[in-house]
Coordinates of C-alpha atoms in Angstrom, one line a residue:
M1 CA -23.8 -15.9 -17.9
T2 CA -21.2 -13.1 -17.9
Q3 CA -21.1 -13.1 -14.1
T4 CA -20.7 -16.8 -13.9
T5 CA -17.7 -16.7 -16.4
E6 CA -16.0 -13.9 -14.4
L7 CA -16.5 -15.9 -11.1
S8 CA -15.0 -19.0 -12.7
V9 CA -12.0 -17.0 -14.0
R10 CA -11.3 -15.6 -10.5
Q11 CA -11.8 -19.0 -8.9
R12 CA -9.3 -20.6 -11.4
V13 CA -6.7 -18.0 -10.4
D14 CA -7.4 -18.3 -6.7
D15 CA -7.2 -22.1 -6.9
W16 CA -3.9 -21.9 -8.8
L17 CA -2.3 -19.5 -6.4
A18 CA -3.5 -21.5 -3.4
S19 CA -2.0 -24.7 -4.9
F20 CA 1.2 -22.9 -5.8
E21 CA 1.7 -21.4 -2.3
A22 CA 0.9 -24.8 -0.7
A23 CA 3.7 -26.5 -2.8
L24 CA 6.1 -23.7 -2.0
R25 CA 5.3 -23.9 1.7
A26 CA 6.0 -27.7 1.6
R27 CA 9.2 -26.9 -0.3
D28 CA 7.9 -29.3 -3.0
A29 CA 9.5 -27.8 -6.2
P30 CA 8.3 -30.6 -8.5
A31 CA 4.7 -30.2 -7.3
A32 CA 5.0 -26.4 -7.9
A33 CA 6.5 -26.9 -11.4
A34 CA 3.7 -29.3 -12.3
L35 CA 1.3 -26.4 -12.0
F36 CA 2.8 -24.8 -15.1
A37 CA 2.0 -25.6 -18.7
P38 CA 4.6 -27.7 -20.5
G39 CA 5.9 -24.7 -22.6
C40 CA 6.1 -22.2 -19.7
Y41 CA 8.3 -19.3 -18.7
W42 CA 9.0 -17.6 -15.3
R43 CA 10.8 -14.2 -15.4
D44 CA 12.0 -13.1 -12.0
L45 CA 13.3 -9.6 -11.3
V46 CA 15.2 -10.0 -8.1
A47 CA 12.4 -11.3 -5.9
F48 CA 13.4 -15.0 -5.8
T49 CA 16.8 -15.0 -7.5
W50 CA 18.6 -11.8 -6.5
N51 CA 19.1 -11.6 -10.3
I52 CA 17.3 -10.8 -13.4
T53 CA 16.6 -14.1 -15.1
T54 CA 14.1 -16.2 -17.0
V55 CA 13.7 -19.9 -16.7
E56 CA 11.9 -22.0 -19.2
G57 CA 9.9 -25.2 -18.9
R58 CA 9.0 -27.2 -15.9
D59 CA 12.5 -28.4 -15.3
G60 CA 13.7 -24.8 -15.3
I61 CA 11.1 -23.8 -12.8
A62 CA 11.8 -26.8 -10.6
D63 CA 15.5 -25.9 -10.6
L64 CA 14.9 -22.2 -9.7
L65 CA 12.6 -23.3 -6.8
T66 CA 14.9 -26.0 -5.6
T67 CA 17.7 -23.5 -5.3
T68 CA 15.9 -20.5 -4.0
L69 CA 12.9 -21.6 -1.9
E70 CA 14.6 -22.0 1.5
S71 CA 16.1 -18.5 1.4
T72 CA 13.2 -16.8 -0.3
D73 CA 10.4 -18.3 1.9
P74 CA 7.6 -16.9 -0.3
A75 CA 4.0 -16.6 0.9
G76 CA 0.8 -14.5 0.7
F77 CA 0.1 -14.9 -3.0
E78 CA -3.2 -13.1 -3.9
V79 CA -4.7 -11.2 -6.7
T80 CA -4.8 -7.4 -6.6
E81 CA -7.6 -6.8 -9.1
E82 CA -10.2 -8.9 -11.0
P83 CA -8.5 -11.2 -13.5
S84 CA -9.4 -11.1 -17.2
E85 CA -9.6 -13.7 -19.9
A86 CA -9.0 -13.4 -23.7
G87 CA -8.3 -16.0 -26.3
G88 CA -8.1 -18.8 -23.7
V89 CA -5.5 -17.0 -21.6
I90 CA -6.3 -15.6 -18.1
E91 CA -4.3 -12.6 -16.9
A92 CA -4.0 -11.9 -13.2
W93 CA -2.1 -9.2 -11.3
I94 CA -0.7 -10.6 -8.1
R95 CA 1.2 -9.7 -5.0
F96 CA 3.3 -11.7 -2.6
E97 CA 5.9 -11.5 0.1
T98 CA 9.3 -13.1 0.6
A99 CA 11.6 -13.3 3.6
T100 CA 13.1 -9.9 2.8
G101 CA 10.6 -8.1 0.7
R102 CA 7.3 -7.5 -1.0
G103 CA 6.6 -8.1 -4.6
T104 CA 4.1 -7.9 -7.4
G105 CA 3.7 -9.9 -10.6
L106 CA 1.6 -10.9 -13.5
L107 CA 0.4 -14.4 -14.1
R108 CA -1.0 -15.9 -17.3
L109 CA -2.9 -19.1 -17.1
K110 CA -3.9 -21.5 -19.9
A111 CA -6.0 -24.6 -19.5
E112 CA -3.0 -26.8 -18.9
G113 CA -1.5 -24.5 -16.3
A114 CA 0.6 -21.3 -15.9
W115 CA 2.0 -20.1 -19.2
T116 CA 4.0 -17.1 -18.0
L117 CA 4.8 -15.8 -14.6
L118 CA 6.5 -12.4 -13.8
T119 CA 7.7 -11.8 -10.2
T120 CA 9.3 -8.5 -9.2
L121 CA 10.7 -7.3 -5.9
R122 CA 9.2 -3.9 -5.2
E123 CA 10.4 -3.1 -1.7
L124 CA 12.5 -4.5 1.2
K125 CA 10.9 -5.1 4.5
G126 CA 12.0 -2.6 7.1
H127 CA 13.6 -0.5 4.4
E128 CA 10.6 0.9 2.6
E129 CA 11.0 4.2 0.7
A130 CA 9.9 7.4 2.4
L131 CA 6.9 7.9 0.1
G132 CA 3.2 8.8 0.7
D133 CA 2.4 8.6 4.4
R134 CA 6.0 7.7 5.2
R135 CA 7.3 10.9 3.6
P136 CA 9.8 13.0 5.6
Q137 CA 8.5 15.8 7.9
G138 CA 10.9 18.3 6.3
V139 CA 11.4 20.2 9.6
E140 CA 11.4 19.6 13.3
H141 CA 8.8 21.8 15.0
E142 CA 11.0 22.2 18.0
L143 CA 13.4 25.2 18.4
A144 CA 17.0 24.5 19.3
R145 CA 20.1 26.6 19.2
G146 CA 22.4 25.8 16.2
R147 CA 19.5 24.0 14.4
Q148 CA 20.5 23.6 10.7
S149 CA 18.3 24.5 7.8
W150 CA 17.7 22.1 4.9
K151 CA 20.1 24.1 2.8
E152 CA 22.8 24.0 5.4
R153 CA 22.4 20.2 5.8
R154 CA 22.7 19.7 2.1
E155 CA 25.8 21.9 1.9
Q156 CA 27.4 20.0 4.7
E157 CA 26.6 16.7 3.1
A158 CA 28.1 17.8 -0.2
A159 CA 31.2 19.1 1.4
A160 CA 31.8 15.9 3.3
L161 CA 31.2 13.5 0.4
G162 CA 34.4 12.0 -0.8
R163 CA 36.4 13.5 2.0
D164 CA 34.9 12.7 5.4
E165 CA 32.2 10.4 4.1
Q166 CA 32.7 7.7 1.5
P167 CA 29.9 6.7 -0.9
Y168 CA 28.8 3.1 -0.8
V169 CA 28.1 3.3 -4.6
V170 CA 29.9 5.2 -7.3
V171 CA 27.9 5.6 -10.5
I172 CA 30.1 6.4 -13.5
G173 CA 28.1 8.4 -16.0
G174 CA 25.5 11.1 -15.3
G175 CA 23.1 10.9 -18.2
Q176 CA 19.5 9.8 -17.7
G177 CA 20.5 6.3 -16.5
G178 CA 22.9 7.5 -13.9
I179 CA 20.5 10.2 -12.7
A180 CA 17.6 7.8 -12.4
L181 CA 19.7 5.3 -10.4
G182 CA 21.0 8.1 -8.3
A183 CA 17.5 9.2 -7.5
R184 CA 16.5 5.6 -6.5
L185 CA 19.5 5.2 -4.3
R186 CA 18.9 8.5 -2.6
Q187 CA 15.3 7.6 -1.8
L188 CA 16.5 4.2 -0.4
G189 CA 19.1 5.9 1.8
V190 CA 22.2 4.4 0.1
P191 CA 25.2 6.7 0.1
A192 CA 26.1 7.3 -3.5
V193 CA 27.6 9.8 -5.9
V194 CA 27.0 10.1 -9.7
I195 CA 30.0 11.3 -11.6
D196 CA 30.1 12.9 -15.0
R197 CA 32.6 14.8 -17.0
N198 CA 30.2 17.4 -18.3
A199 CA 29.7 20.8 -16.6
R200 CA 26.0 20.4 -15.9
P201 CA 23.5 17.5 -15.7
G202 CA 21.8 17.3 -19.1
D203 CA 24.8 18.4 -21.1
Q204 CA 24.9 15.0 -22.7
W205 CA 21.8 16.1 -24.5
R206 CA 22.6 19.8 -24.9
G207 CA 25.8 19.0 -26.7
R208 CA 24.1 17.1 -29.5
Y209 CA 23.1 18.6 -32.9
K210 CA 20.4 21.2 -32.4
S211 CA 17.6 19.4 -34.3
L212 CA 17.7 16.3 -32.1
C213 CA 14.5 15.2 -30.4
L214 CA 13.5 12.0 -28.6
H215 CA 12.1 9.4 -31.0
D216 CA 10.1 7.8 -28.2
P217 CA 6.9 9.3 -26.9
V218 CA 6.5 11.1 -23.5
W219 CA 4.5 8.3 -21.9
Y220 CA 7.4 5.9 -22.5
D221 CA 10.0 8.3 -21.1
H222 CA 9.0 9.4 -17.6
L223 CA 11.7 9.3 -14.9
P224 CA 11.2 7.7 -11.5
Y225 CA 9.1 9.5 -9.0
L226 CA 8.6 12.7 -11.1
P227 CA 6.7 12.2 -14.4
F228 CA 6.7 14.8 -17.1
P229 CA 3.9 17.3 -16.8
A230 CA 0.7 16.9 -18.8
N231 CA 1.7 19.6 -21.2
W232 CA 5.1 18.1 -22.0
P233 CA 5.5 17.5 -25.8
V234 CA 5.1 14.0 -27.2
F235 CA 8.6 14.1 -28.6
A236 CA 10.8 16.3 -26.4
P237 CA 13.6 18.4 -27.9
K238 CA 17.1 17.6 -26.7
D239 CA 17.6 20.9 -24.9
K240 CA 14.3 20.6 -23.1
I241 CA 15.4 17.1 -21.9
G242 CA 18.7 18.5 -20.8
D243 CA 17.0 21.2 -18.7
W244 CA 14.6 18.6 -17.2
L245 CA 17.5 16.3 -16.2
E246 CA 19.3 19.2 -14.5
M247 CA 16.1 20.2 -12.6
Y248 CA 15.4 16.6 -11.7
T249 CA 18.9 16.1 -10.3
K250 CA 18.3 19.1 -8.0
V251 CA 14.8 18.4 -7.0
M252 CA 15.5 14.7 -6.3
E253 CA 18.7 15.7 -4.4
V254 CA 20.9 13.4 -6.4
P255 CA 24.6 13.7 -5.2
Y256 CA 26.1 14.7 -8.5
W257 CA 29.7 15.6 -9.3
A258 CA 29.8 17.5 -12.6
S259 CA 33.0 18.5 -14.4
S260 CA 34.6 15.4 -12.9
T261 CA 36.4 12.6 -14.8
V262 CA 37.0 9.1 -13.5
R263 CA 40.6 8.2 -14.3
S264 CA 40.8 4.6 -13.0
A265 CA 39.0 2.1 -10.9
T266 CA 40.7 -0.8 -9.1
F267 CA 39.0 -3.5 -7.0
D268 CA 40.7 -5.0 -3.9
E269 CA 39.6 -8.6 -3.5
A270 CA 40.6 -8.7 0.2
S271 CA 38.6 -5.6 1.3
R272 CA 36.0 -5.9 -1.3
R273 CA 36.2 -2.2 -2.0
W274 CA 37.1 -0.2 -5.0
S275 CA 39.6 2.6 -5.4
V276 CA 38.1 5.1 -7.9
V277 CA 40.4 8.0 -8.8
V278 CA 38.6 11.1 -9.9
D279 CA 39.9 14.4 -11.4
R280 CA 37.8 17.1 -9.7
E281 CA 38.1 20.8 -9.0
G282 CA 41.7 20.9 -10.2
G283 CA 42.9 18.0 -8.1
S284 CA 42.6 14.2 -7.6
V285 CA 40.1 12.6 -5.3
E286 CA 40.2 8.9 -4.3
L287 CA 36.8 7.3 -3.5
T288 CA 36.6 3.9 -1.9
P289 CA 33.1 2.6 -2.6
A290 CA 31.9 -1.0 -2.2
H291 CA 30.2 -1.0 -5.6
V292 CA 30.8 0.7 -9.0
V293 CA 28.1 1.1 -11.6
F294 CA 28.9 1.9 -15.2
A295 CA 26.0 4.0 -16.4
T296 CA 27.9 5.1 -19.5
G297 CA 25.0 4.4 -21.9
M298 CA 24.1 1.0 -23.3
S299 CA 25.8 1.9 -26.6
G300 CA 29.3 1.8 -25.1
K301 CA 32.3 3.5 -26.7
P302 CA 31.9 5.1 -30.2
N303 CA 33.2 2.9 -33.0
Y304 CA 35.5 5.2 -34.9
P305 CA 36.8 3.3 -38.0
E306 CA 40.5 3.4 -38.9
L307 CA 40.7 3.9 -42.6
P308 CA 43.6 4.4 -45.0
G309 CA 43.8 8.1 -46.0
Q310 CA 42.2 9.6 -42.9
D311 CA 45.5 11.3 -42.3
V312 CA 45.6 13.0 -45.7
F313 CA 41.9 14.0 -45.9
R314 CA 41.9 17.8 -45.9
G315 CA 38.3 18.2 -44.8
E316 CA 36.7 17.6 -41.4
Q317 CA 35.8 14.2 -40.0
H318 CA 34.2 13.1 -36.8
H319 CA 32.0 10.4 -35.2
S320 CA 28.3 11.1 -35.1
S321 CA 28.5 11.4 -31.3
R322 CA 30.7 14.4 -31.8
H323 CA 28.7 16.0 -34.6
P324 CA 28.2 19.7 -33.6
G325 CA 25.2 20.4 -35.8
P326 CA 24.6 21.4 -39.4
E327 CA 25.1 25.2 -39.3
A328 CA 28.7 25.3 -40.5
Y329 CA 28.2 23.1 -43.5
E330 CA 25.9 25.0 -45.8
G331 CA 26.9 24.4 -49.4
K332 CA 29.5 21.7 -48.4
R333 CA 29.6 18.2 -49.7
V334 CA 29.0 15.8 -46.8
V335 CA 29.4 12.0 -46.7
V336 CA 27.6 10.3 -43.8
V337 CA 28.8 6.7 -43.3
G338 CA 25.9 4.7 -41.9
S339 CA 22.2 4.4 -42.3
N340 CA 20.6 4.1 -38.8
N341 CA 19.1 6.6 -36.4
S342 CA 22.0 9.0 -36.1
A343 CA 22.8 8.9 -39.7
F344 CA 19.3 9.8 -40.8
D345 CA 19.0 12.5 -38.2
I346 CA 22.2 14.1 -39.2
C347 CA 21.5 13.8 -42.9
G348 CA 18.1 15.4 -42.4
A349 CA 19.6 18.3 -40.5
L350 CA 22.4 18.9 -42.9
W351 CA 20.0 18.9 -45.9
E352 CA 17.8 21.4 -44.1
H353 CA 20.8 23.7 -43.9
G354 CA 21.8 23.5 -47.5
A355 CA 24.5 20.8 -47.5
D356 CA 25.0 18.4 -50.4
V357 CA 24.5 15.1 -48.5
T358 CA 25.3 11.5 -49.5
M359 CA 24.4 8.6 -47.2
V360 CA 26.6 5.5 -47.4
Q361 CA 24.5 2.4 -46.6
R362 CA 26.8 -0.5 -45.6
S363 CA 24.1 -3.0 -44.6
S364 CA 20.3 -3.2 -44.6
T365 CA 18.3 -1.1 -42.2
H366 CA 14.9 -1.4 -40.7
I367 CA 12.8 1.7 -40.8
V368 CA 9.4 2.3 -39.2
K369 CA 7.4 5.5 -39.5
S370 CA 7.1 7.3 -36.1
A371 CA 3.3 7.7 -36.3
S372 CA 2.8 4.0 -37.1
L373 CA 5.1 2.9 -34.3
M374 CA 3.4 5.1 -31.8
D375 CA -0.1 3.9 -32.8
I376 CA 0.4 0.2 -33.5
G377 CA 3.6 -0.6 -31.6
L378 CA 3.2 1.4 -28.4
G379 CA -0.3 2.7 -28.3
D380 CA -1.8 0.1 -26.1
L381 CA 0.8 0.7 -23.4
Y382 CA 2.3 4.1 -23.7
S383 CA -0.2 6.7 -25.0
E384 CA -3.0 9.0 -23.9
R385 CA -5.3 6.1 -25.0
A386 CA -3.5 3.7 -22.6
V387 CA -3.7 6.2 -19.7
A388 CA -7.4 6.7 -20.3
G389 CA -7.8 2.9 -20.2
G390 CA -6.2 2.6 -16.8
V391 CA -2.7 1.6 -18.0
S392 CA -0.3 3.7 -15.9
T393 CA 3.4 3.9 -16.8
D394 CA 4.2 1.4 -14.1
K395 CA 1.6 -1.0 -15.2
A396 CA 2.7 -0.7 -18.8
D397 CA 6.3 -1.4 -17.7
M398 CA 5.1 -4.5 -15.9
I399 CA 3.1 -5.8 -18.9
F400 CA 6.1 -5.3 -21.1
A401 CA 8.4 -7.0 -18.7
S402 CA 6.0 -10.0 -18.4
I403 CA 6.6 -11.1 -22.0
P404 CA 9.6 -13.5 -22.0
Y405 CA 12.3 -12.6 -24.5
R406 CA 12.2 -16.1 -26.0
I407 CA 8.7 -15.5 -27.4
M408 CA 8.6 -11.7 -27.6
H409 CA 9.1 -11.8 -31.3
E410 CA 5.9 -13.7 -31.7
F411 CA 4.0 -10.7 -30.2
Q412 CA 6.0 -8.2 -32.3
I413 CA 5.7 -9.8 -35.8
P414 CA 1.9 -9.1 -36.2
L415 CA 2.4 -5.5 -35.2
Y416 CA 5.1 -4.9 -37.9
E417 CA 3.0 -6.7 -40.5
Q418 CA 0.3 -4.1 -39.8
M419 CA 2.8 -1.3 -40.1
A420 CA 4.1 -2.7 -43.4
E421 CA 0.5 -2.8 -44.8
R422 CA -0.3 0.7 -43.5
D423 CA 2.8 2.3 -45.0
A424 CA 3.2 0.1 -48.1
E425 CA 3.6 3.1 -50.5
F426 CA 6.4 4.5 -48.3
Y427 CA 8.4 1.3 -48.4
A428 CA 7.8 1.0 -52.2
R429 CA 9.4 4.4 -52.6
L430 CA 12.4 3.5 -50.5
E431 CA 12.9 0.3 -52.5
K432 CA 12.7 2.2 -55.8
A433 CA 15.4 4.6 -54.5
G434 CA 17.6 1.6 -53.9
F435 CA 17.5 1.6 -50.1
R436 CA 18.1 -1.8 -48.6
H437 CA 15.3 -2.4 -46.0
D438 CA 14.7 -5.3 -43.7
W439 CA 12.2 -6.2 -41.0
G440 CA 14.7 -7.9 -38.7
A441 CA 16.0 -11.5 -38.8
D442 CA 12.5 -12.9 -38.3
G443 CA 10.2 -10.0 -39.2
S444 CA 9.9 -8.8 -35.7
G445 CA 11.0 -5.3 -36.4
L446 CA 12.5 -2.5 -34.4
F447 CA 12.2 -3.4 -30.8
M448 CA 13.7 -6.9 -31.1
K449 CA 16.6 -5.4 -33.1
Y450 CA 17.1 -3.0 -30.3
L451 CA 17.1 -5.7 -27.6
R452 CA 19.3 -8.1 -29.7
R453 CA 21.9 -5.7 -31.0
G454 CA 21.0 -2.1 -30.2
S455 CA 21.4 -1.0 -33.8
G456 CA 20.1 -1.5 -37.3
Y457 CA 17.0 0.7 -37.3
Y458 CA 15.6 4.2 -37.8
I459 CA 12.4 5.6 -36.4
D460 CA 11.4 7.9 -39.3
V461 CA 10.6 11.5 -38.4
G462 CA 11.0 12.7 -42.0
A463 CA 14.6 12.0 -43.2
A464 CA 13.7 8.8 -44.9
D465 CA 11.6 10.7 -47.4
L466 CA 14.7 12.7 -48.3
V467 CA 16.4 9.4 -49.3
A468 CA 13.3 8.1 -51.0
D469 CA 13.0 11.3 -53.1
G470 CA 16.7 11.5 -53.9
R471 CA 17.2 14.8 -52.0
V472 CA 19.8 13.0 -49.9
K473 CA 21.8 10.8 -52.3
L474 CA 22.4 7.2 -51.5
A475 CA 25.5 5.0 -52.0
H476 CA 26.1 1.4 -51.1
G477 CA 29.2 -0.5 -49.8
Q478 CA 32.1 -0.4 -47.4
V479 CA 34.5 2.5 -47.3
D480 CA 37.9 1.5 -48.8
H481 CA 39.9 4.7 -48.2
L482 CA 39.9 8.5 -48.1
T483 CA 41.7 10.8 -50.4
E484 CA 42.4 14.5 -49.9
D485 CA 38.9 15.4 -50.8
A486 CA 36.8 12.3 -51.2
V487 CA 35.6 9.0 -49.7
V488 CA 36.3 6.0 -52.0
L489 CA 34.1 2.8 -51.6
E490 CA 35.3 -0.7 -52.2
D491 CA 33.8 -0.8 -55.7
G492 CA 35.7 2.3 -56.7
T493 CA 32.8 4.8 -56.3
T494 CA 34.3 8.2 -55.4
L495 CA 32.2 10.5 -53.2
P496 CA 33.6 14.1 -53.0
A497 CA 33.5 15.4 -49.5
G498 CA 34.5 18.3 -47.3
L499 CA 33.0 16.6 -44.2
V500 CA 32.8 12.9 -43.3
V501 CA 30.5 11.9 -40.5
Y502 CA 31.1 8.3 -39.2
A503 CA 27.6 7.2 -38.0
T504 CA 29.2 3.8 -37.3
G505 CA 27.7 3.0 -34.0
Y506 CA 29.1 1.9 -30.7
G507 CA 30.9 -1.0 -29.1
S508 CA 30.0 -3.0 -25.9
M509 CA 29.8 -1.2 -22.6
N510 CA 32.6 -3.3 -21.2
G511 CA 34.9 -1.2 -23.4
W512 CA 34.7 1.4 -20.7
V513 CA 35.7 -1.2 -18.2
A514 CA 38.8 -2.0 -20.3
D515 CA 39.8 1.7 -20.2
L516 CA 39.1 2.4 -16.5
V517 CA 39.7 -0.9 -14.8
D518 CA 41.7 -3.2 -17.1
A519 CA 41.3 -5.5 -20.2
A520 CA 41.3 -8.6 -18.0
T521 CA 38.2 -7.4 -16.1
A522 CA 36.4 -6.4 -19.3
E523 CA 37.0 -9.9 -20.7
K524 CA 36.0 -11.5 -17.4
V525 CA 32.6 -9.7 -17.5
G526 CA 32.1 -10.3 -21.2
K527 CA 29.8 -8.7 -23.7
V528 CA 27.2 -6.3 -22.4
W529 CA 23.7 -6.2 -24.1
G530 CA 22.1 -8.7 -26.4
L531 CA 20.1 -11.8 -25.7
G532 CA 22.2 -14.5 -27.4
S533 CA 19.6 -15.0 -30.1
D534 CA 22.0 -16.0 -32.8
T535 CA 20.7 -13.3 -35.1
P536 CA 23.1 -10.8 -36.7
K537 CA 25.3 -9.0 -34.2
D538 CA 23.7 -11.0 -31.3
P539 CA 25.7 -14.2 -31.1
G540 CA 24.7 -17.1 -28.9
P541 CA 24.5 -18.9 -26.6
W542 CA 21.0 -17.9 -25.5
E543 CA 20.9 -15.9 -22.3
G544 CA 17.3 -14.8 -22.3
E545 CA 18.0 -11.5 -20.7
Q546 CA 20.1 -8.5 -21.5
R547 CA 23.6 -9.6 -20.9
N548 CA 25.1 -8.1 -17.7
M549 CA 22.5 -5.3 -17.4
W550 CA 21.1 -4.3 -14.0
K551 CA 22.3 -7.5 -12.3
P552 CA 25.4 -9.1 -10.8
T553 CA 28.3 -9.8 -13.2
Q554 CA 31.3 -12.1 -13.1
Q555 CA 33.3 -9.2 -11.5
Q556 CA 32.2 -8.9 -7.9
N557 CA 30.6 -5.5 -7.1
L558 CA 30.7 -4.3 -10.7
W559 CA 27.3 -3.4 -12.4
F560 CA 26.0 -1.9 -15.6
H561 CA 22.9 0.3 -15.9
G562 CA 21.5 2.1 -18.9
G563 CA 19.3 1.7 -21.9
N564 CA 16.6 4.0 -23.1
L565 CA 14.5 6.2 -20.8
H566 CA 12.0 3.5 -20.2
Q567 CA 14.6 0.9 -19.2
S568 CA 16.5 3.4 -17.1
R569 CA 13.3 4.2 -15.2
H570 CA 12.1 0.6 -14.8
Y571 CA 15.3 -1.3 -14.1
S572 CA 16.8 1.3 -11.9
L573 CA 14.4 0.1 -9.2
Y574 CA 15.7 -3.5 -9.3
L575 CA 19.3 -2.5 -9.4
A576 CA 18.8 0.0 -6.5
L577 CA 17.1 -2.7 -4.4
Q578 CA 20.0 -5.1 -5.0
L579 CA 22.5 -2.5 -3.9
K580 CA 20.3 -1.5 -0.9
A581 CA 20.1 -5.1 0.3
R582 CA 23.9 -5.4 0.2
Y583 CA 24.3 -2.0 2.0
E584 CA 22.0 -3.3 4.8
G585 CA 23.8 -6.6 5.0
L586 CA 20.8 -8.7 3.9
P587 CA 21.6 -12.1 2.4
T588 CA 21.5 -12.0 -1.4
P589 CA 22.2 -15.5 -2.8
V590 CA 22.4 -15.1 -6.6
Y591 CA 20.7 -17.7 -8.6
R592 CA 22.4 -18.6 -11.9
L593 CA 25.1 -15.9 -12.2
Q594 CA 25.5 -15.1 -15.8
E595 CA 28.4 -16.7 -17.6
S596 CA 30.8 -14.6 -19.6
H597 CA 30.7 -14.7 -23.4
H598 CA 32.2 -12.6 -26.2
A599 CA 34.8 -10.5 -24.6
R600 CA 34.2 -7.6 -27.0

C-alpha cells in the first residue's frame, strides 16, 4: 500500500510538470495558470522575472507568464528527489532551465492544483561559478620568465583597482552583507570593490559593547561558500564574528577598501555610470562604476531623537549604536530609552557592571525566549536536528523562501502559541512587573515583526528576567525633556541619570541615499524594507516582498543589500546573478518593477 501511494504521489507531480511545461512551450499562459489552485502563489527569485516578486491567484500567474514567457523560454522541468505528501499537500523539489540560466524550486500541490511554487535562478549558462570540478588550477605547470606568483597577481590587482581599472560594482558598506555580496561577485568574475570606513573588516562588530553575541544560531548564520566549522559556538560572540569576517574577506579574496569613506555618489543618465567619490589614504579617489549597492545594514541610519534639554544635560548621552560598553558606568544612574533588542542587551550589560538602570518602554514589545525560539521556531530548519535529517543550510533557505509572505503568518502563529504555552510562567512574571508585551499584530510573533518593520522585539538571553524581577527598573511613556541631571517623561515622571542611551532604532536605508546621492533620489526609490502589510510601522499598499531589497529599484543601477546573516547569505546570490547578467550584457527584462511608496 505504501509503495502504491508513493508511486501515485510521484506520478501526480510528473504529470503536473509535464502539463505545465507543455503549456509553457505552447506559450499558453491561461492553460498554465489553470493548473494552479484558485488560491495560489508563485514566488520567483530572478529566474523568470529578473526581479524578486510574488504573484497571487491564477490571474497573477497568467500575467507573469504572458509578460515573461517569450524571453524566459523555460523547459526541462523535473523532480530532483522523491516527492513527499503530508496533510493533503505534496511537496516536490524541482529543477528547470531558462534561456539564460538554470534554476531550482519547490512545488506544493493540492488536489485542485499547484498551491505554491518557488522558482530560483541558481546559475547563468556559460558563466557558471568556478566550483567543484570547475575550480581554478591555481598555478600553471609551465615555467616562464617573469611568471607572477599568486601574491604578486593579487598585489597588482589591488594597486590597479580604482586607478587603472574601474570596478563594475561599488558596494557601500563592508559588514556581513557587503562582504557576502563581494564574495559572490568575486566568484562570478564581476569587478567590484567593497568600501567601508572602519580600519578592518569585522570592526562593525568589534566596536560594539563587549557582551554582545549573535541572537541567531550558527546554522542560520553561515556565509556563502565557507560555513562555520563544526565546533563554532551556537551563539557567536561579536569579536569572534569580527575575526571571522576579516578572515573570510582575505580567504575569499574580496576586494575591500578599509579606512575609506564614500563622500558622494552621482548617477549620469547619459553614460549610465556613477561617479563615486571616496576619501582614501589621505586623498580623494573617483570611481566610475555602472552599479552602486548600498549594503549599509537593513536598519538604515540611527534614529537619534531631538529633545528639549539635551543641550543642558550634564551627563553623557548617545545612541545605542555608539554605546561603548558598560565598564565606565559602574555605580551610575542610567536611563535606556527603548525596550527592544539593543535596549535589553545594554540594560543587561550595565546591570552586570553595577549600574543603576531604568528602561523606558515607549510601546509594547514582543519577547521570545531564545531556547524556545531555537527549538520551536527554527529547529526544523536550522539546527543539528535539521542537519541530521538531511536539511542543509541551502535547503532550509529554500524551504523558508518558498512560503509566500501573504500567508507566512499562518505558519508562524501556531509556533508562537506553543512558545506562549511553554513559557507561560515567564510571561506572567513580565506582566506582573508592568511590562507591556505583545505577540505582533496578528499573533505571528518575532519573525513577521522583523519582516514587516525590523523592530519591536527582543530575543531573550537573560535580560528580560532582570526587568521581571525589578533588578532593572521599568518606566513607561515618551520622553518630554531632559534637565541637567534627569530624564523627564510626558507624565512628569523624573528619572535621575548620568547617562542616557537612546535605543530608539533606525530609519529606512534610503536615508543613506539622501546623504550620499540626494533627497530626490531617496524619494524616488522610496521606503526600503517592509511588506506593505498595513500593520504598525509597515504601511500599505501590499508589496508582498521586502521593499527595494536585492532587486531593481526606481533609480536605475541602484541596489540595496542587507538583512541578517541568513538573508545576506541567501539573497546575495540573486543580487550577484542580476549584476553578473548585466555585466555580461545579457537581456534582463524586469517584470513588475516595484513602485515607490513612503519616501522616508
